[in-house]
PDB file of C-alpha atoms in Angstrom:
ATOM      1  CA  MET A  24     110.026 143.095 124.837  1.00 82.00           C
ATOM      2  CA  THR A  25     113.010 144.467 127.418  1.00 93.00           C
ATOM      3  CA  TRP A  26     113.963 143.656 130.665  1.00 97.00           C
ATOM      4  CA  THR A  27     113.161 146.314 133.849  1.00 97.00           C
ATOM      5  CA  ASN A  28     115.476 147.393 135.802  1.00 97.00           C
ATOM      6  CA  ALA A  29     113.881 144.835 138.652  1.00 98.00           C
ATOM      7  CA  GLU A  30     113.796 142.283 137.364  1.00 98.00           C
ATOM      8  CA  LEU A  31     117.508 142.384 135.851  1.00 98.00           C
ATOM      9  CA  ASP A  32     118.244 142.281 138.894  1.00 98.00           C
ATOM     10  CA  ALA A  33     116.558 139.962 141.126  1.00 98.00           C
ATOM     11  CA  ILE A  34     117.491 137.963 138.571  1.00 98.00           C
ATOM     12  CA  GLY A  35     121.518 138.496 137.643  1.00 97.00           C
ATOM     13  CA  THR A  36     121.757 138.760 142.418  1.00 97.00           C
ATOM     14  CA  ALA A  37     120.217 135.070 141.893  1.00 98.00           C
ATOM     15  CA  GLU A  38     122.821 132.625 143.438  1.00 97.00           C
ATOM     16  CA  GLU A  39     120.688 130.094 140.658  1.00 97.00           C
ATOM     17  CA  LEU A  40     117.700 130.092 138.441  1.00 98.00           C
ATOM     18  CA  GLU A  41     115.549 127.664 136.963  1.00 98.00           C
ATOM     19  CA  ILE A  42     114.778 126.709 133.250  1.00 97.00           C
ATOM     20  CA  SER A  43     112.214 125.150 131.815  1.00 96.00           C
ATOM     21  CA  PRO A  44     112.968 124.967 127.746  1.00 96.00           C
ATOM     22  CA  SER A  45     109.473 124.055 125.679  1.00 93.00           C
ATOM     23  CA  LEU A  46     109.950 121.009 123.842  1.00 87.00           C
ATOM     24  CA  GLY A  47     109.087 120.274 120.043  1.00 81.00           C
ATOM     25  CA  ASP A  48     105.134 119.967 121.333  1.00 86.00           C
ATOM     26  CA  GLY A  49     104.565 122.663 123.287  1.00 83.00           C
ATOM     27  CA  THR A  50     105.077 121.328 127.126  1.00 84.00           C
ATOM     28  CA  PRO A  51     107.938 122.130 129.465  1.00 85.00           C
ATOM     29  CA  HIS A  52     110.836 120.344 130.413  1.00 86.00           C
ATOM     30  CA  GLY A  53     112.243 120.550 133.314  1.00 79.00           C
ATOM     31  CA  PRO A  54     112.529 122.700 135.050  1.00 95.00           C
ATOM     32  CA  VAL A  55     116.425 122.431 135.396  1.00 95.00           C
ATOM     33  CA  THR A  56     118.418 124.343 137.672  1.00 96.00           C
ATOM     34  CA  ILE A  57     121.828 126.210 136.490  1.00 97.00           C
ATOM     35  CA  TRP A  58     123.552 129.303 136.971  1.00 98.00           C
ATOM     36  CA  VAL A  59     122.437 132.668 134.929  1.00 98.00           C
ATOM     37  CA  VAL A  60     124.900 135.674 134.569  1.00 98.00           C
ATOM     38  CA  ARG A  61     124.260 139.330 133.779  1.00 98.00           C
ATOM     39  CA  VAL A  62     126.254 141.268 131.217  1.00 98.00           C
ATOM     40  CA  GLY A  63     124.892 145.065 131.045  1.00 96.00           C
ATOM     41  CA  ASP A  64     120.688 144.562 130.719  1.00 97.00           C
ATOM     42  CA  ASP A  65     121.356 140.871 128.833  1.00 97.00           C
ATOM     43  CA  LEU A  66     120.824 137.859 131.259  1.00 98.00           C
ATOM     44  CA  TYR A  67     122.772 134.858 130.391  1.00 98.00           C
ATOM     45  CA  VAL A  68     123.054 130.992 130.992  1.00 98.00           C
ATOM     46  CA  ARG A  69     125.409 127.950 129.928  1.00 97.00           C
ATOM     47  CA  ALA A  70     124.913 124.420 129.514  1.00 96.00           C
ATOM     48  CA  TYR A  71     127.547 122.896 131.892  1.00 93.00           C
ATOM     49  CA  ARG A  72     127.794 119.523 130.214  1.00 91.00           C
ATOM     50  CA  GLY A  73     127.868 121.886 126.906  1.00 93.00           C
ATOM     51  CA  ARG A  74     125.907 120.572 123.901  1.00 93.00           C
ATOM     52  CA  ASP A  75     125.346 117.590 125.165  1.00 91.00           C
ATOM     53  CA  GLY A  76     122.992 118.466 128.413  1.00 88.00           C
ATOM     54  CA  ALA A  77     119.156 118.084 127.819  1.00 89.00           C
ATOM     55  CA  TRP A  78     118.045 120.782 128.962  1.00 93.00           C
ATOM     56  CA  TYR A  79     120.305 122.588 126.634  1.00 95.00           C
ATOM     57  CA  ARG A  80     119.112 119.820 123.345  1.00 93.00           C
ATOM     58  CA  ALA A  81     114.944 120.733 124.727  1.00 93.00           C
ATOM     59  CA  ALA A  82     115.703 124.670 124.175  1.00 94.00           C
ATOM     60  CA  GLN A  83     117.436 124.034 121.177  1.00 93.00           C
ATOM     61  CA  SER A  84     113.899 122.595 119.933  1.00 88.00           C
ATOM     62  CA  ARG A  85     111.728 125.815 120.244  1.00 91.00           C
ATOM     63  CA  HIS A  86     114.283 128.422 121.881  1.00 95.00           C
ATOM     64  CA  GLU A  87     111.669 129.450 123.692  1.00 96.00           C
ATOM     65  CA  GLY A  88     110.455 128.322 128.051  1.00 96.00           C
ATOM     66  CA  HIS A  89     110.226 129.483 131.584  1.00 97.00           C
ATOM     67  CA  ILE A  90     112.556 130.782 134.105  1.00 98.00           C
ATOM     68  CA  GLN A  91     111.933 132.174 137.721  1.00 98.00           C
ATOM     69  CA  ALA A  92     114.614 133.103 139.687  1.00 98.00           C
ATOM     70  CA  GLY A  93     115.013 136.289 141.903  1.00 97.00           C
ATOM     71  CA  GLY A  94     111.299 136.128 143.209  1.00 97.00           C
ATOM     72  CA  VAL A  95     111.176 136.784 138.897  1.00 98.00           C
ATOM     73  CA  ASP A  96     108.337 134.202 136.774  1.00 96.00           C
ATOM     74  CA  LYS A  97     108.600 134.709 133.017  1.00 97.00           C
ATOM     75  CA  ASP A  98     107.787 133.212 129.204  1.00 96.00           C
ATOM     76  CA  VAL A  99     111.332 134.115 128.328  1.00 98.00           C
ATOM     77  CA  THR A 100     113.185 133.092 124.126  1.00 97.00           C
ATOM     78  CA  PHE A 101     117.149 132.087 123.995  1.00 97.00           C
ATOM     79  CA  ALA A 102     119.026 133.466 121.464  1.00 97.00           C
ATOM     80  CA  ASP A 103     122.070 132.166 121.104  1.00 95.00           C
ATOM     81  CA  GLU A 104     124.986 134.051 121.360  1.00 93.00           C
ATOM     82  CA  LYS A 105     127.838 133.845 119.598  1.00 90.00           C
ATOM     83  CA  ASP A 106     129.600 137.026 119.339  1.00 92.00           C
ATOM     84  CA  GLN A 107     133.213 136.211 121.217  1.00 93.00           C
ATOM     85  CA  GLN A 108     133.653 139.962 122.810  1.00 96.00           C
ATOM     86  CA  VAL A 109     130.352 139.145 124.668  1.00 96.00           C
ATOM     87  CA  ASN A 110     131.268 136.103 125.084  1.00 96.00           C
ATOM     88  CA  GLU A 111     134.917 137.347 127.290  1.00 97.00           C
ATOM     89  CA  GLN A 112     132.696 139.519 128.867  1.00 98.00           C
ATOM     90  CA  ILE A 113     130.695 137.088 129.766  1.00 98.00           C
ATOM     91  CA  ASP A 114     133.168 134.584 131.174  1.00 97.00           C
ATOM     92  CA  ASP A 115     134.104 137.314 133.458  1.00 97.00           C
ATOM     93  CA  ALA A 116     130.938 137.303 135.125  1.00 98.00           C
ATOM     94  CA  TYR A 117     130.625 133.859 135.400  1.00 97.00           C
ATOM     95  CA  GLN A 118     133.813 134.402 137.397  1.00 96.00           C
ATOM     96  CA  THR A 119     133.134 137.001 139.240  1.00 97.00           C
ATOM     97  CA  LYS A 120     129.277 135.935 140.668  1.00 98.00           C
ATOM     98  CA  TYR A 121     130.516 131.888 141.351  1.00 98.00           C
ATOM     99  CA  ASN A 122     134.098 132.485 141.706  1.00 95.00           C
ATOM    100  CA  ARG A 123     133.740 130.914 145.385  1.00 95.00           C
ATOM    101  CA  TYR A 124     132.747 128.115 143.773  1.00 95.00           C
ATOM    102  CA  GLY A 125     136.368 127.247 142.766  1.00 94.00           C
ATOM    103  CA  PRO A 126     137.991 126.758 139.919  1.00 94.00           C
ATOM    104  CA  ARG A 127     136.238 122.558 139.626  1.00 94.00           C
ATOM    105  CA  TYR A 128     132.564 124.666 138.680  1.00 94.00           C
ATOM    106  CA  VAL A 129     134.062 128.161 137.387  1.00 95.00           C
ATOM    107  CA  ASP A 130     136.445 127.065 134.910  1.00 96.00           C
ATOM    108  CA  PRO A 131     133.607 124.784 133.206  1.00 95.00           C
ATOM    109  CA  MET A 132     131.372 126.948 132.047  1.00 96.00           C
ATOM    110  CA  MET A 133     134.424 128.828 130.789  1.00 94.00           C
ATOM    111  CA  ALA A 134     135.660 126.333 128.454  1.00 95.00           C
ATOM    112  CA  GLU A 135     135.017 125.709 124.985  1.00 95.00           C
ATOM    113  CA  GLU A 136     132.372 123.502 125.561  1.00 95.00           C
ATOM    114  CA  ALA A 137     130.423 124.947 127.544  1.00 96.00           C
ATOM    115  CA  ARG A 138     130.660 128.395 125.921  1.00 96.00           C
ATOM    116  CA  SER A 139     129.565 127.420 122.726  1.00 96.00           C
ATOM    117  CA  THR A 140     126.006 126.920 124.609  1.00 97.00           C
ATOM    118  CA  THR A 141     125.753 130.364 125.930  1.00 97.00           C
ATOM    119  CA  ILE A 142     122.155 131.221 125.272  1.00 98.00           C
ATOM    120  CA  LYS A 143     121.167 134.822 125.638  1.00 98.00           C
ATOM    121  CA  LEU A 144     118.183 135.406 127.445  1.00 98.00           C
ATOM    122  CA  LEU A 145     114.490 137.350 125.826  1.00 98.00           C
ATOM    123  CA  PRO A 146     111.727 138.024 128.373  1.00 97.00           C
ATOM    124  CA  ARG A 147     107.995 137.525 126.045  1.00 94.00           C
TER     125      ARG A 147
END
């Protein structure tokens, strides 16, 4: 399954995304409001608090959950993104989209602690 152009546009331009990872027993965690960016035909999120973030730890247990953003309500799979070149594009996307919030909020999203939590959202 892939994202439709309408879903990519809606989620990619949404200011925030609500993420609800499925816990080990399948029950939802959250929702937690986070930032989301689009790079090409893919959508990505990162944990501001790095690997210690509660929603990120929950996402790692089953690698699936639910998102809501820009009027889109979707079950998703979480795929870890480790490609350095893709992460540089994601850094650029965070900088471009959220720069108006200033370095206090944007810089941590591009720090190694957050970069190590980069997740690609795949529709289910």
